[in-house]
CSV table of C-alpha atoms in Angstrom, one decimal:
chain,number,residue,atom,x,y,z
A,300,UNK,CA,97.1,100.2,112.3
A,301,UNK,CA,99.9,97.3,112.7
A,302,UNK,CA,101.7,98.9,110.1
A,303,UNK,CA,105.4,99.4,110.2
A,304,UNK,CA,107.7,102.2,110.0
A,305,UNK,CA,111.3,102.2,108.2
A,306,UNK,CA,113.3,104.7,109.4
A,307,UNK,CA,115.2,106.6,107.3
A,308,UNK,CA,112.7,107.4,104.8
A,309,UNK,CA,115.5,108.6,102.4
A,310,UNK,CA,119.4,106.8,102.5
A,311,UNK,CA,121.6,108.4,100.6
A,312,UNK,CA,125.6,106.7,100.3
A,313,UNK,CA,128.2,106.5,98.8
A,314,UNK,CA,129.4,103.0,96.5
A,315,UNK,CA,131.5,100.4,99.2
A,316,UNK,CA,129.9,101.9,102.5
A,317,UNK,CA,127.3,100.5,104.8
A,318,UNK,CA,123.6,101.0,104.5
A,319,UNK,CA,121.6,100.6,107.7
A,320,UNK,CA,118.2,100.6,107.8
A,321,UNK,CA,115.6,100.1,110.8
A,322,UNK,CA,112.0,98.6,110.8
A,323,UNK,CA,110.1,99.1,114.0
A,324,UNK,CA,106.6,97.6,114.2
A,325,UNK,CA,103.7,98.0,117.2
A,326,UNK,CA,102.1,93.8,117.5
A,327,UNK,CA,103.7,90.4,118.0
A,328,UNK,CA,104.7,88.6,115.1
A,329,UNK,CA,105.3,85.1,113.5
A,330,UNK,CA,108.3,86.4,111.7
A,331,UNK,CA,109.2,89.8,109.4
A,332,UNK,CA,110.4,89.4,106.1
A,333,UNK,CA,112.4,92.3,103.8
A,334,UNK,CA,111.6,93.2,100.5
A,335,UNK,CA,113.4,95.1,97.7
A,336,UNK,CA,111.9,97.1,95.0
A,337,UNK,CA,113.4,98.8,92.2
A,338,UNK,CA,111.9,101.8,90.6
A,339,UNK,CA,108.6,100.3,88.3
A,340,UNK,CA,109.5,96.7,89.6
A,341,UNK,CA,107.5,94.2,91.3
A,342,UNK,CA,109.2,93.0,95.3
A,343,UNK,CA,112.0,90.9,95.7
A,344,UNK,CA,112.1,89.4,98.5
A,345,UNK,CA,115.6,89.4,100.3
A,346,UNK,CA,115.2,87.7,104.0
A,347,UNK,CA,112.5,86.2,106.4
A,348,UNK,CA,113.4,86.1,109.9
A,349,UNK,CA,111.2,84.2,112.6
A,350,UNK,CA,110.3,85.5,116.0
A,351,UNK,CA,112.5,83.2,117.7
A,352,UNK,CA,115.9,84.1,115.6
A,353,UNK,CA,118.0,87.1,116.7
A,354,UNK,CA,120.1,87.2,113.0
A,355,UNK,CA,119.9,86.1,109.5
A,356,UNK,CA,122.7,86.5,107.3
A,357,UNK,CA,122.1,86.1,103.0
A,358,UNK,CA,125.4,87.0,101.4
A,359,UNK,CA,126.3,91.2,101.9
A,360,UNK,CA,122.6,91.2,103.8
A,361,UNK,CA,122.2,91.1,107.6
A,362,UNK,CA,119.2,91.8,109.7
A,363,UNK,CA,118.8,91.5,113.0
A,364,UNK,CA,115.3,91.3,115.0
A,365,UNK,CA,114.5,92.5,118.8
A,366,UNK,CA,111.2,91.4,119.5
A,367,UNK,CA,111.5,92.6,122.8
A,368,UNK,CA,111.7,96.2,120.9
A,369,UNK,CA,109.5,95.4,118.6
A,370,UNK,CA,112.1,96.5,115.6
A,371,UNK,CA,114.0,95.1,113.0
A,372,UNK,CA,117.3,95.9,111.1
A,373,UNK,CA,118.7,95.4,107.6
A,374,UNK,CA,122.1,96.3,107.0
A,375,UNK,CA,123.7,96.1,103.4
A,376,UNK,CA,127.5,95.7,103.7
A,377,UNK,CA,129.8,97.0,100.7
A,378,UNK,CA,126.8,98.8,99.1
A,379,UNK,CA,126.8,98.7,95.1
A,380,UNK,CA,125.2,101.1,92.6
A,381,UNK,CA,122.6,98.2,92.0
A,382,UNK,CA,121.9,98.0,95.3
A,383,UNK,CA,119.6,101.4,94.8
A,384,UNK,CA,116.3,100.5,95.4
A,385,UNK,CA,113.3,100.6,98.0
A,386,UNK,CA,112.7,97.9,100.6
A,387,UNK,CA,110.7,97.3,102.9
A,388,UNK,CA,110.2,95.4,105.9
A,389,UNK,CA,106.4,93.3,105.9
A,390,UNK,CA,105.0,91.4,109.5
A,391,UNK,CA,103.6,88.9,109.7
A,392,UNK,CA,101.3,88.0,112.6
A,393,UNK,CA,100.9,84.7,111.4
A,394,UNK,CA,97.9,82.5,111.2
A,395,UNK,CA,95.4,83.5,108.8
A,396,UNK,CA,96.1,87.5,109.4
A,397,UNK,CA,97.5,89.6,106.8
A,398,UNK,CA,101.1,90.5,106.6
A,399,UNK,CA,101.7,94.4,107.2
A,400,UNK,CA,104.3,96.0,104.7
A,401,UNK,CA,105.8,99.2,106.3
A,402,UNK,CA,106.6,102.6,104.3
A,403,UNK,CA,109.5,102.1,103.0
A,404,UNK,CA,113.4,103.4,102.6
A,405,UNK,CA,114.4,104.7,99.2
A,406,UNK,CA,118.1,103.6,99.4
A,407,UNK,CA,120.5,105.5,97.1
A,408,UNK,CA,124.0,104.6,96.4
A,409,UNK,CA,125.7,106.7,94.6
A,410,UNK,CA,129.2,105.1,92.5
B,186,UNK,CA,110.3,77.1,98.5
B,187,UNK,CA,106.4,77.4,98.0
B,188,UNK,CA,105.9,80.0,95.0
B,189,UNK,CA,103.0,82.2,93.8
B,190,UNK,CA,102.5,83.1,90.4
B,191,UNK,CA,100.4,86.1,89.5
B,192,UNK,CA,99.7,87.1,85.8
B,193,UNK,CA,99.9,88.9,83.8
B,194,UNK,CA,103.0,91.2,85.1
B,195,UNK,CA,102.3,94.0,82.8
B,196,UNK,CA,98.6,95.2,81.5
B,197,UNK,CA,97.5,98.3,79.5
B,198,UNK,CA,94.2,98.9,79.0
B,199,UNK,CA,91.4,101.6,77.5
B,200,UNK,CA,89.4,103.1,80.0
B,201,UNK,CA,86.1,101.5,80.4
B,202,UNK,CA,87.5,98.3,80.0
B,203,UNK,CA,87.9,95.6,83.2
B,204,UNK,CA,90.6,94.1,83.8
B,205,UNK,CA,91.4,90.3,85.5
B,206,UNK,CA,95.1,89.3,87.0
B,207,UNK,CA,95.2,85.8,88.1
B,208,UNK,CA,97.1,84.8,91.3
B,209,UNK,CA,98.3,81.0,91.4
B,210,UNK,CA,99.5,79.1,94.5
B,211,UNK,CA,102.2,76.5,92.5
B,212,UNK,CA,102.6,73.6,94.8
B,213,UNK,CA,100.7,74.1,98.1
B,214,UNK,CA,96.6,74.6,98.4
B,215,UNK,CA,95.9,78.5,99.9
B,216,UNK,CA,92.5,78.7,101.8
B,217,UNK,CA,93.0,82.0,101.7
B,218,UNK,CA,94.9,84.9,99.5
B,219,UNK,CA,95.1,88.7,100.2
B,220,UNK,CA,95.3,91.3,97.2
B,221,UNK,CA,97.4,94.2,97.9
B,222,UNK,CA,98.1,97.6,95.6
B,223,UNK,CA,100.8,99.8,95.6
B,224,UNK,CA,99.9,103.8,94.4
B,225,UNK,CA,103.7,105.2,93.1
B,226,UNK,CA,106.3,105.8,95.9
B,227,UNK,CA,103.5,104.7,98.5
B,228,UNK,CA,103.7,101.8,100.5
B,229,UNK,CA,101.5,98.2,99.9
B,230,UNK,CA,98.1,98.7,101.2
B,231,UNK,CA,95.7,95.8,101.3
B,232,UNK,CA,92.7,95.7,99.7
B,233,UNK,CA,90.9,92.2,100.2
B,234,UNK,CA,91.4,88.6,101.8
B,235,UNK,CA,89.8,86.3,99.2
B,236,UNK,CA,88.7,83.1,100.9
B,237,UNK,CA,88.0,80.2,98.8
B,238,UNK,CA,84.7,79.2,98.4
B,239,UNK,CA,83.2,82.6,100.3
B,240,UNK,CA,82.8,86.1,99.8
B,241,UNK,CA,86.0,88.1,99.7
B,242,UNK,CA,86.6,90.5,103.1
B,243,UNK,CA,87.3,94.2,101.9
B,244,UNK,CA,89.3,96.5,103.6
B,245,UNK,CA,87.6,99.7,104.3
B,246,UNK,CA,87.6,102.1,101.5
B,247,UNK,CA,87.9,99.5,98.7
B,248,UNK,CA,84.8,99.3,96.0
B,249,UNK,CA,83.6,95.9,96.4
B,250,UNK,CA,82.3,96.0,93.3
B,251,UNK,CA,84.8,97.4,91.0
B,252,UNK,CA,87.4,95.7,92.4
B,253,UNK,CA,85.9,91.8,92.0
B,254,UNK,CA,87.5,88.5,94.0
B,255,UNK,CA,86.9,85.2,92.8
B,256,UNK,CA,88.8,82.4,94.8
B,257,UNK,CA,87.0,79.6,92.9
B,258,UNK,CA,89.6,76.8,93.9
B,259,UNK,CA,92.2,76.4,96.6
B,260,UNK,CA,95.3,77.0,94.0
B,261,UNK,CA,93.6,80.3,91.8
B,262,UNK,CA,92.4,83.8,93.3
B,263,UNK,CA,91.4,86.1,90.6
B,264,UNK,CA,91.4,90.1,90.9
B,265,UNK,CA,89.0,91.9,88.1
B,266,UNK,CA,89.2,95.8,88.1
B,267,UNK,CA,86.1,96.8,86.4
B,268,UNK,CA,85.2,99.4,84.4
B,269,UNK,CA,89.0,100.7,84.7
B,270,UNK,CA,89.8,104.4,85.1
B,271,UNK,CA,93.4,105.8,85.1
B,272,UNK,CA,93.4,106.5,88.8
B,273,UNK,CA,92.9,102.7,88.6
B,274,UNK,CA,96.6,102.5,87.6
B,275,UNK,CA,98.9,101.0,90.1
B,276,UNK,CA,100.5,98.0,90.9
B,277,UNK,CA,98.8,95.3,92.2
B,278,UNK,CA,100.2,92.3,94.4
B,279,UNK,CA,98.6,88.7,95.9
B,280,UNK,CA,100.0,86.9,98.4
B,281,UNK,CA,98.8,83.2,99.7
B,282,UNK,CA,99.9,81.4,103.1
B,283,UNK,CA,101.4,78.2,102.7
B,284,UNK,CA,99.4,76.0,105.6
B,285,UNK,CA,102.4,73.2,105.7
B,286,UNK,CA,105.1,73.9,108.1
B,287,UNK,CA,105.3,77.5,109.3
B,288,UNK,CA,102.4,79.3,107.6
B,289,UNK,CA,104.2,81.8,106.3
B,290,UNK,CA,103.0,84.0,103.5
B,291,UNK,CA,104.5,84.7,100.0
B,292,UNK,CA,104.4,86.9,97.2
B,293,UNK,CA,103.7,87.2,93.9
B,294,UNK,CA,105.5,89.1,91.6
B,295,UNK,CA,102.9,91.7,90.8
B,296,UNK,CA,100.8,93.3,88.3
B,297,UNK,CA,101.4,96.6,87.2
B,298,UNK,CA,97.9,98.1,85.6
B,299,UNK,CA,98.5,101.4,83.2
B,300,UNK,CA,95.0,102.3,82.4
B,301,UNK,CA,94.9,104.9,79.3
């Protein structure tokens, strides 16, 4: 299976600190895109980075990607209640492959 | 940014019943959409690659025939759950590539299917 693994599972944090989260992944990819999901809601999607970038920045959101580790990372800066959720990280081999979604992290921050 | 529209987001239906959601690529043509599903606090698993004007490819484990693919048309995949059972219940997901520029794939906002 391609599929990918978050790591942690569970993140619990306090409101205003930083959420780190980690996405490693076993095949090459076109690019690997994050996802958030709130409890009974459909995905958002956050960020897509491409195999050739190192870092993507979207407001509080930063994720890096090693393909040379095969592994990704989303950090959340200043963490908010609201940012409580589950994301994911999905690769994407590209062509007309399917795009993997890994297992997720429940993120919890708690105000 | 290309865009896929699924509908409906939210269906309830009686047992027995089928069921269709409707996946819609908005401004770019998609030779091929995938149908994923989502059991609670699991991850997305697929279940299909519909390819327009072909038979769907399942992924192992998925009923062929209660879960049905029609990708009549190069914008529209449709999804019918037939004969619905409550384990049927889940949330249910397409996605289509956009062939133009990178290829890259992108998501609808789901269907969540309560079957009662």
């Amino acid at each position: 299976s391609q599929q990918g693994e978050e790591d942690p599972q569970a993140l619990s944090i306090q409101e205003g600190e930083n959420a780190t989260m980690n996405c490693s992944y076993k095949t090459s990819i076109n690019n690997l895109q994050w996802y958030r999901q709130n409890s009974g809601r459909g995905l958002v999607h956050l960020i897509l980075i491409r195999s050739n970038e190192r870092e993507k920045h979207s407001g509080r959101l930063r994720v890096t990607l090693d393909c040379s580790k095969k592994s990704s990372c989303l950090l959340i800066t200043a963490s908010r209640a609201a940012d409580t959720a589950s994301y994911f990280c999905a690769t994407d081999p590209g062509g007309y492959q399917k795009v993997t979604f890994g297992i997720g992290t429940k993120l919890q921050v708690i105000p | 940014g290309a865009v896929v529209s699924q509908h409906p987001s939210r269906v309830i239906c009686k047992s027995g019943t089928s069921v269709k959601i409707e996946c819609r690529s908005l401004d770019f043509q998609a030779t091929t959409m995938f149908w994923y599903r989502q059991f609670p606090k699991q991850s997305l698993m697929l279940m299909a690659t519909s390819n327009e004007g072909s038979k769907a490819t399942y992924e192992q484990g998925v009923e062929k025939d209660k879960f049905l693919i029609n990708h009549a048309s190069l914008t529209l995949s449709t999804l019918t759950v037939t004969s619905a059972h409550p384990e049927d219940s889940s949330f249910y997901i397409c996605s289509a590539r956009d062939p133009q520029g990178a290829f890259e794939a992108f998501f609808g906002q789901g269907t969540r299917l309560t079957v009662v």
